[in-house]
mmCIF file of C-alpha atoms in Angstrom:
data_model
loop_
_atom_site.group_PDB
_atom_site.id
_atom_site.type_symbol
_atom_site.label_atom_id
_atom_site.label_comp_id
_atom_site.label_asym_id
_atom_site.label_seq_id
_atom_site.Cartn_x
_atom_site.Cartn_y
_atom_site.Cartn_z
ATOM 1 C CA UNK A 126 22.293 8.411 12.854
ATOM 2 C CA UNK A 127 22.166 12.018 12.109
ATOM 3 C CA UNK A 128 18.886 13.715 11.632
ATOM 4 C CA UNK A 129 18.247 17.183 10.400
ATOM 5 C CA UNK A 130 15.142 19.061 11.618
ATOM 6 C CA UNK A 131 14.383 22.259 9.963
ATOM 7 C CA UNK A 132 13.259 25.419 11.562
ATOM 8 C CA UNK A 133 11.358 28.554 9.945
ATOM 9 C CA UNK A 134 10.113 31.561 11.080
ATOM 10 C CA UNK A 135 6.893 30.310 13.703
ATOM 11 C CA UNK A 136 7.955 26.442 13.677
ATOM 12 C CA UNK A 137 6.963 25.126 16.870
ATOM 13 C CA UNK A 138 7.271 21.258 16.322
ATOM 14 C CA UNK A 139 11.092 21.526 16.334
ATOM 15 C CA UNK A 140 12.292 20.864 19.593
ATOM 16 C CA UNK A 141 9.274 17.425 19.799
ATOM 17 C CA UNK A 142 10.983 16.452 16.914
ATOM 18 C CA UNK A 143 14.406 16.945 18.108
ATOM 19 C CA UNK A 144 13.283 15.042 21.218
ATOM 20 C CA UNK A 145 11.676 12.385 19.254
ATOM 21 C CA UNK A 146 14.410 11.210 17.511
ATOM 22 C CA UNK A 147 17.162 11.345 20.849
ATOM 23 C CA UNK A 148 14.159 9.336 22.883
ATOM 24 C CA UNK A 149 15.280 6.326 20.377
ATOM 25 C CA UNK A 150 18.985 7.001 20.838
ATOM 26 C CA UNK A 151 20.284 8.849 17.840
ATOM 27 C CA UNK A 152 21.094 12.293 16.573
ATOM 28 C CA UNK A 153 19.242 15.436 15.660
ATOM 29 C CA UNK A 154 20.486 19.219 15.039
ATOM 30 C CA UNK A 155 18.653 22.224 13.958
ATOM 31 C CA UNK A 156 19.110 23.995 10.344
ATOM 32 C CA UNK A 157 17.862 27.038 10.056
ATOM 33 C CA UNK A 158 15.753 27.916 7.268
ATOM 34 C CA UNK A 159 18.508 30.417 5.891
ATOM 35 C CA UNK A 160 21.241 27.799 5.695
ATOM 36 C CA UNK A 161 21.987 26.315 2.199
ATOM 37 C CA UNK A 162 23.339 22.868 3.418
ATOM 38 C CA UNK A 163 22.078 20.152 5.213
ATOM 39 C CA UNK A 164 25.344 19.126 6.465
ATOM 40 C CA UNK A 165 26.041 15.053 7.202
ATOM 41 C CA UNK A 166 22.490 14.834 7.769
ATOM 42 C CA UNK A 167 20.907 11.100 6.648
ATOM 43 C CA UNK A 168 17.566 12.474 6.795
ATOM 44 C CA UNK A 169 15.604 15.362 7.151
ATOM 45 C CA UNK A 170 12.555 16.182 9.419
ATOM 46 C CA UNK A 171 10.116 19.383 7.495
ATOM 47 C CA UNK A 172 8.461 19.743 11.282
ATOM 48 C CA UNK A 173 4.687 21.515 12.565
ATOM 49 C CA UNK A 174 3.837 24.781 12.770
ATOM 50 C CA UNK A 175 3.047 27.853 11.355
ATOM 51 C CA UNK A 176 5.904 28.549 8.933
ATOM 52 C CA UNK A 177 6.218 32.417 8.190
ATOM 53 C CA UNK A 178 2.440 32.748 9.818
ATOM 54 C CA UNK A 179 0.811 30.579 7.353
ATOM 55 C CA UNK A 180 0.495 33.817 5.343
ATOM 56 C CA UNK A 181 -1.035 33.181 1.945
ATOM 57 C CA UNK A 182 -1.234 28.910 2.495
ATOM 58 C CA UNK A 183 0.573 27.125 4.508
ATOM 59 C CA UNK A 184 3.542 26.613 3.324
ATOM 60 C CA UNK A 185 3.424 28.733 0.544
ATOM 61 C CA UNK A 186 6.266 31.362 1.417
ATOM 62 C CA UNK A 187 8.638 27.931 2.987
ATOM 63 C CA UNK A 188 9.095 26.586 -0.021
ATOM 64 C CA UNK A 189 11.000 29.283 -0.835
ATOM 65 C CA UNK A 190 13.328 29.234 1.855
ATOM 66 C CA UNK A 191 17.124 28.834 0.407
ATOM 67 C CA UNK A 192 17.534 25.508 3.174
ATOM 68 C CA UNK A 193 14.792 23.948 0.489
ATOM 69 C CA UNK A 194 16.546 23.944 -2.501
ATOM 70 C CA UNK A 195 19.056 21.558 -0.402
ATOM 71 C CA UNK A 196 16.489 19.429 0.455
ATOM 72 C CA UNK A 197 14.902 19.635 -2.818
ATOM 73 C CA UNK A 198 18.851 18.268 -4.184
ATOM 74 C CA UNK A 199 18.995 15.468 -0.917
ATOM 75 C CA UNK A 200 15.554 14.280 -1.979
ATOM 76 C CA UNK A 201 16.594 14.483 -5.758
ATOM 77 C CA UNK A 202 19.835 12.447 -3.859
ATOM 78 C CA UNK A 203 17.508 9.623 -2.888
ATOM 79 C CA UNK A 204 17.561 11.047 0.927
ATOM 80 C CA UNK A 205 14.869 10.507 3.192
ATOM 81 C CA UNK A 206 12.599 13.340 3.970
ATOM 82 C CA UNK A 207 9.317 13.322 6.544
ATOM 83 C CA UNK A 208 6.951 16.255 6.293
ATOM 84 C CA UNK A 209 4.754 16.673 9.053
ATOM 85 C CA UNK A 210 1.576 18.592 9.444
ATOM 86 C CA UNK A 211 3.087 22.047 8.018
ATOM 87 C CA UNK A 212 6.148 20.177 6.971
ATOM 88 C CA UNK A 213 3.296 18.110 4.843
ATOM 89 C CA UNK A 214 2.095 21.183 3.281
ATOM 90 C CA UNK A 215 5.634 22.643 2.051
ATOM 91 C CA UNK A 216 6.284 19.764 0.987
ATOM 92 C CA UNK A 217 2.980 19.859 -1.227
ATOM 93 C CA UNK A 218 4.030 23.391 -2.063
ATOM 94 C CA UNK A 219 7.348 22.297 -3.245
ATOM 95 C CA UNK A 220 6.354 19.956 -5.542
ATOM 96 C CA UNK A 221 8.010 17.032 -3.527
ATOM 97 C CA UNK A 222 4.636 15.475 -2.574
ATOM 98 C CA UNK A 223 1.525 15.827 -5.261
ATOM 99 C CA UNK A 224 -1.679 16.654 -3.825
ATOM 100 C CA UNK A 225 -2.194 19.998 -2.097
ATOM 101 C CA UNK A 226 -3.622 20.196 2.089
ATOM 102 C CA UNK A 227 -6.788 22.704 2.063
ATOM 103 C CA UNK A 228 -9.064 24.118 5.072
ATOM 104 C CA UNK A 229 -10.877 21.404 7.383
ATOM 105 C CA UNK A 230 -14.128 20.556 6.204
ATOM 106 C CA UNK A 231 -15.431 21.808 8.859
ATOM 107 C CA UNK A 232 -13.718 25.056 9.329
ATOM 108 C CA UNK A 233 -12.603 24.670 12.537
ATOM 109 C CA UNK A 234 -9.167 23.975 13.787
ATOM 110 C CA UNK A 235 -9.299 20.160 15.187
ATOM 111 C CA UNK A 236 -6.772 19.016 18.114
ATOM 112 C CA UNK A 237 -7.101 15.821 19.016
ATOM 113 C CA UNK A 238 -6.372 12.139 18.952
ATOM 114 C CA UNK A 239 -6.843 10.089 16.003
ATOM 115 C CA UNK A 240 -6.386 6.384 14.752
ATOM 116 C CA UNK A 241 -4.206 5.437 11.693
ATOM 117 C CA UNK A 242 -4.495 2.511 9.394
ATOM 118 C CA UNK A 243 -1.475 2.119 7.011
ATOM 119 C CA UNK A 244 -2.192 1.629 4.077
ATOM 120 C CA UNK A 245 1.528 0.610 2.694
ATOM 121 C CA UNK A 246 3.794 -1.220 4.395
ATOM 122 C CA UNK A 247 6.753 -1.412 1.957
ATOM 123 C CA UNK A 248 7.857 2.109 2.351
ATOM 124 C CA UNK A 249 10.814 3.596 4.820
ATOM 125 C CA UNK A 250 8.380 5.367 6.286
ATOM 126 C CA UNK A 251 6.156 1.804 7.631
ATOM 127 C CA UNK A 252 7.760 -0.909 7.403
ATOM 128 C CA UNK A 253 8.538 -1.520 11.080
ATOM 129 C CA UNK A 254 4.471 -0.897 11.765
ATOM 130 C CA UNK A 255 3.469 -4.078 12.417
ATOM 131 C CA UNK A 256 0.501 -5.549 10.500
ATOM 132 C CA UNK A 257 -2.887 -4.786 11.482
ATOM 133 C CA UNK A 258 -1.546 -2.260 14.166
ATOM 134 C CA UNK A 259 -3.485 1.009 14.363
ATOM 135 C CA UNK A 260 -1.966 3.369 15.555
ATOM 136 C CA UNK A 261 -3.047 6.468 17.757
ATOM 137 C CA UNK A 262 -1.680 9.567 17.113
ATOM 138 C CA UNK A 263 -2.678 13.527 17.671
ATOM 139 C CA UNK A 264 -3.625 15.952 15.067
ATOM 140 C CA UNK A 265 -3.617 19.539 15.360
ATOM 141 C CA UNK A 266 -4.056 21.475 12.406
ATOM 142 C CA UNK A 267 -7.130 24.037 10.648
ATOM 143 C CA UNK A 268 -5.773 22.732 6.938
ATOM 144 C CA UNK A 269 -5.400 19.712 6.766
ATOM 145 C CA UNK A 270 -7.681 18.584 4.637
ATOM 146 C CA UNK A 271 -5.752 16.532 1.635
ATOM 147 C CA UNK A 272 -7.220 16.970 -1.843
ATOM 148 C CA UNK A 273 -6.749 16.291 -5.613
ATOM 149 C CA UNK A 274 -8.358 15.196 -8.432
ATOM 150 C CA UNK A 275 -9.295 11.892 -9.196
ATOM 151 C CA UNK A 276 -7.292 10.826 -11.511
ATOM 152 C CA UNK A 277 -4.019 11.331 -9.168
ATOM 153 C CA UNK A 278 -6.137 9.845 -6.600
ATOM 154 C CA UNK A 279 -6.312 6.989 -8.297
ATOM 155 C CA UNK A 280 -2.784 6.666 -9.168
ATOM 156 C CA UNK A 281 -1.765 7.213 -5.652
ATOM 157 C CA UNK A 282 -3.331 3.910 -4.743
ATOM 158 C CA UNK A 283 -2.331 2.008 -7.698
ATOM 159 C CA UNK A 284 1.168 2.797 -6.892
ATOM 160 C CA UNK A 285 0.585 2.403 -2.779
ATOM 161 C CA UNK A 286 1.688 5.757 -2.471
ATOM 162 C CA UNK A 287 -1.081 6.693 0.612
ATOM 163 C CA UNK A 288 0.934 5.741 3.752
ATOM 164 C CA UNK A 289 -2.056 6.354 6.337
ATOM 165 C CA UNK A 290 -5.694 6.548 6.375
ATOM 166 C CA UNK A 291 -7.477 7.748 9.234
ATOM 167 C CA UNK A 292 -9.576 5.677 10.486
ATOM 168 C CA UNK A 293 -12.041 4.284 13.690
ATOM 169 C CA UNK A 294 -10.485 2.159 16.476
ATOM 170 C CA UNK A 295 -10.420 -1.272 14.810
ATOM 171 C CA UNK A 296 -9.321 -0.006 11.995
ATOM 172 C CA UNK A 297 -12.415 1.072 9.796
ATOM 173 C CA UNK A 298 -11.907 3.622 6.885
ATOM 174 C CA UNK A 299 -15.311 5.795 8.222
ATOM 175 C CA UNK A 300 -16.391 9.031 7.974
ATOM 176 C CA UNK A 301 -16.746 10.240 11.498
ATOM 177 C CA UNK A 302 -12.749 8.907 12.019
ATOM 178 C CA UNK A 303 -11.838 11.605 9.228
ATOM 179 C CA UNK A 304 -10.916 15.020 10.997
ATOM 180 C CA UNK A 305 -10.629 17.034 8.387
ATOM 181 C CA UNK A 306 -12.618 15.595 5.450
ATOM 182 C CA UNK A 307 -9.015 14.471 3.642
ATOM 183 C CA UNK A 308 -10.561 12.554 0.491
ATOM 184 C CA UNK A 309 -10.006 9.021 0.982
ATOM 185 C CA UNK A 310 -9.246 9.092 4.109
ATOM 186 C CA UNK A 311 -5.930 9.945 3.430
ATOM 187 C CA UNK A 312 -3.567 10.998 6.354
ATOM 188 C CA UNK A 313 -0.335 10.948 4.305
ATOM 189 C CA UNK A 314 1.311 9.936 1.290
ATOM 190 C CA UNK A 315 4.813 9.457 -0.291
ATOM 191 C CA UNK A 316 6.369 10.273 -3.394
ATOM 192 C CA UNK A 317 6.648 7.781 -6.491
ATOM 193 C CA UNK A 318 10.223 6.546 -5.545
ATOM 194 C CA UNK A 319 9.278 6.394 -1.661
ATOM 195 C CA UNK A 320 12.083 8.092 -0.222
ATOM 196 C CA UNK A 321 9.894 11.630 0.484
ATOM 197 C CA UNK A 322 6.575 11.142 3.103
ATOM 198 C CA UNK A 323 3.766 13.699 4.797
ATOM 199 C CA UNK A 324 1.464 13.150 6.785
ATOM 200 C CA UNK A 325 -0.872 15.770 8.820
ATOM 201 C CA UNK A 326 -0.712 13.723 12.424
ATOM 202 C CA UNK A 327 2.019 14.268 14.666
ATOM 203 C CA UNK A 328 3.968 11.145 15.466
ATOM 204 C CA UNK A 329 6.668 13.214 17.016
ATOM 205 C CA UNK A 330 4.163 13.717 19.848
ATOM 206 C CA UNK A 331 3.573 10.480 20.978
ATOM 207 C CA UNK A 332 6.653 8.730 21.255
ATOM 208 C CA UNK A 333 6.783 8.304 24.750
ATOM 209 C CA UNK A 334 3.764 6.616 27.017
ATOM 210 C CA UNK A 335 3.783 9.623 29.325
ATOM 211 C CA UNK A 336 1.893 11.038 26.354
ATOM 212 C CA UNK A 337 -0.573 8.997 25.859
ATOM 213 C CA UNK A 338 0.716 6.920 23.017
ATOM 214 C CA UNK A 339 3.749 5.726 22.045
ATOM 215 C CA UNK A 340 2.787 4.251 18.504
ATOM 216 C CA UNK A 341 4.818 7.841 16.865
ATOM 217 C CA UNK A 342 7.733 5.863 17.576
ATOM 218 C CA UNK A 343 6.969 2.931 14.781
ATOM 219 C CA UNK A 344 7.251 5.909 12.065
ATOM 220 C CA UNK A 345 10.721 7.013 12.758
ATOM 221 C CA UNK A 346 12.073 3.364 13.757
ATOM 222 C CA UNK A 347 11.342 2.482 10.250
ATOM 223 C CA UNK A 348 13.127 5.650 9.216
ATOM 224 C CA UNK A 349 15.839 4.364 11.364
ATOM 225 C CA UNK A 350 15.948 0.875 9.937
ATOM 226 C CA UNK A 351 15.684 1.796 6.461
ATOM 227 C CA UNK A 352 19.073 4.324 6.883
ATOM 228 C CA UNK A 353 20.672 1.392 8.674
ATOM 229 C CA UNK A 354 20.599 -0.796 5.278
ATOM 230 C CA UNK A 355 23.037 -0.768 2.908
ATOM 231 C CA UNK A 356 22.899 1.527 0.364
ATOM 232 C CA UNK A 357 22.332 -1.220 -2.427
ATOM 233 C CA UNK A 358 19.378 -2.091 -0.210
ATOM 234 C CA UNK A 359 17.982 0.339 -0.221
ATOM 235 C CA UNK A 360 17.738 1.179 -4.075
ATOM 236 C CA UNK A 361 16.796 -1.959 -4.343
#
């Protein structure tokens, strides 16, 4: 399984994802952010970082990168995309993901480990998380903070588009589990046909016990599974 892991100017979640994904036995390349083809790539990793210096917001000058307007036509495609942390935000700022990732609540940069609670398993993206698992994963980010207006709130959990919520160990949607004051809880998200996912935790960093947590892993094994279907499956 080929993966494709984009780097910008100031990524520095690259080379974890790169890792991540040849931990659980398949393959991963770099594309450079001035490329204009994704190559054989079956899905695409948007990683963490500080794209172009977070000038302006983050993600604001990616999304103009020419390697997005082939990931704009793979998503389009019905390709599998993951955003993560600064990957979420360009993918906000593309217009691939609704929503938009503003400054922490409380202003400060957070770094630490949080717990998940999925909120959808029928996605690519969860559906090898077994039910009822939290998982523990790090954050690290100063805007991550996911907001929007009611009325797409709402419509993102009619259609069980939020993927994660943080929440406290046993699973409890509270507000001293949020880090960043994301309304709703909400850690990530997907797009309405559920092939395009964000999500401000980084699962590439704990896919191995030496770091603390392996639970990471669950997220791109159901990538993994989901790309090992047949394509009629899949739409399906």
């Amino acid at each position: 399984m080929n993966f494709a892991v984009l780097q910008f100017p100031a990524s520095n979640c690259d080379q974890d994802a790169i890792h991540a994904i040849r931990v659980l036995g398949h393959h991963a390349r770099y594309v450079w952010h001035k490329e204009s083809a994704l190559g054989d790539a079956r899905a695409v990793i948007v990683p963490g970082g500080f794209s172009y210096g977070d000038y302006l917001r983050c993600g604001a000058i990616a999304r103009f990168s020419p390697v997005m307007a082939a990931v704009q036509q793979f998503a389009a495609n019905g390709g599998l995309v993951l955003g993560i942390c600064n990957g979420f935000q360009i993918l906000c700022e593309a217009g691939l993901l609704p929503g938009a990732l503003v400054r922490n609540r409380s202003l400060q940069f957070r770094c630490e480990h949080v717990y998940l609670k999925v909120a959808a398993h029928d996605s690519p993206f969860t559906s090898r998380i077994p039910e009822g698992k939290v998982l523990r994963i790090p954050v690290a980010h100063g805007e991550g903070c996911y907001f929007a207006d009611d009325d797409l709130l709402n419509q993102l959990e009619t259609r069980k588009q939020i993927l994660w919520q943080y929440c406290n160990a046993r699973g409890e949607l509270t507000e001293p589990a949020n880090p960043n004051g994301s309304l709703r809880n909400i850690a990530g998200i997907c797009n309405e046909r559920r092939n395009v996912a964000g999500l401000m935790p980084h699962p590439e960093r704990a896919c191995e016990p030496l770091l603390g947590s392996a639970d990471g892993r669950f997220i791109f094994e159901s990538m993994i599974h989901a790309l090992e279907k047949p394509t009629s499956a899949r739409a399906a």
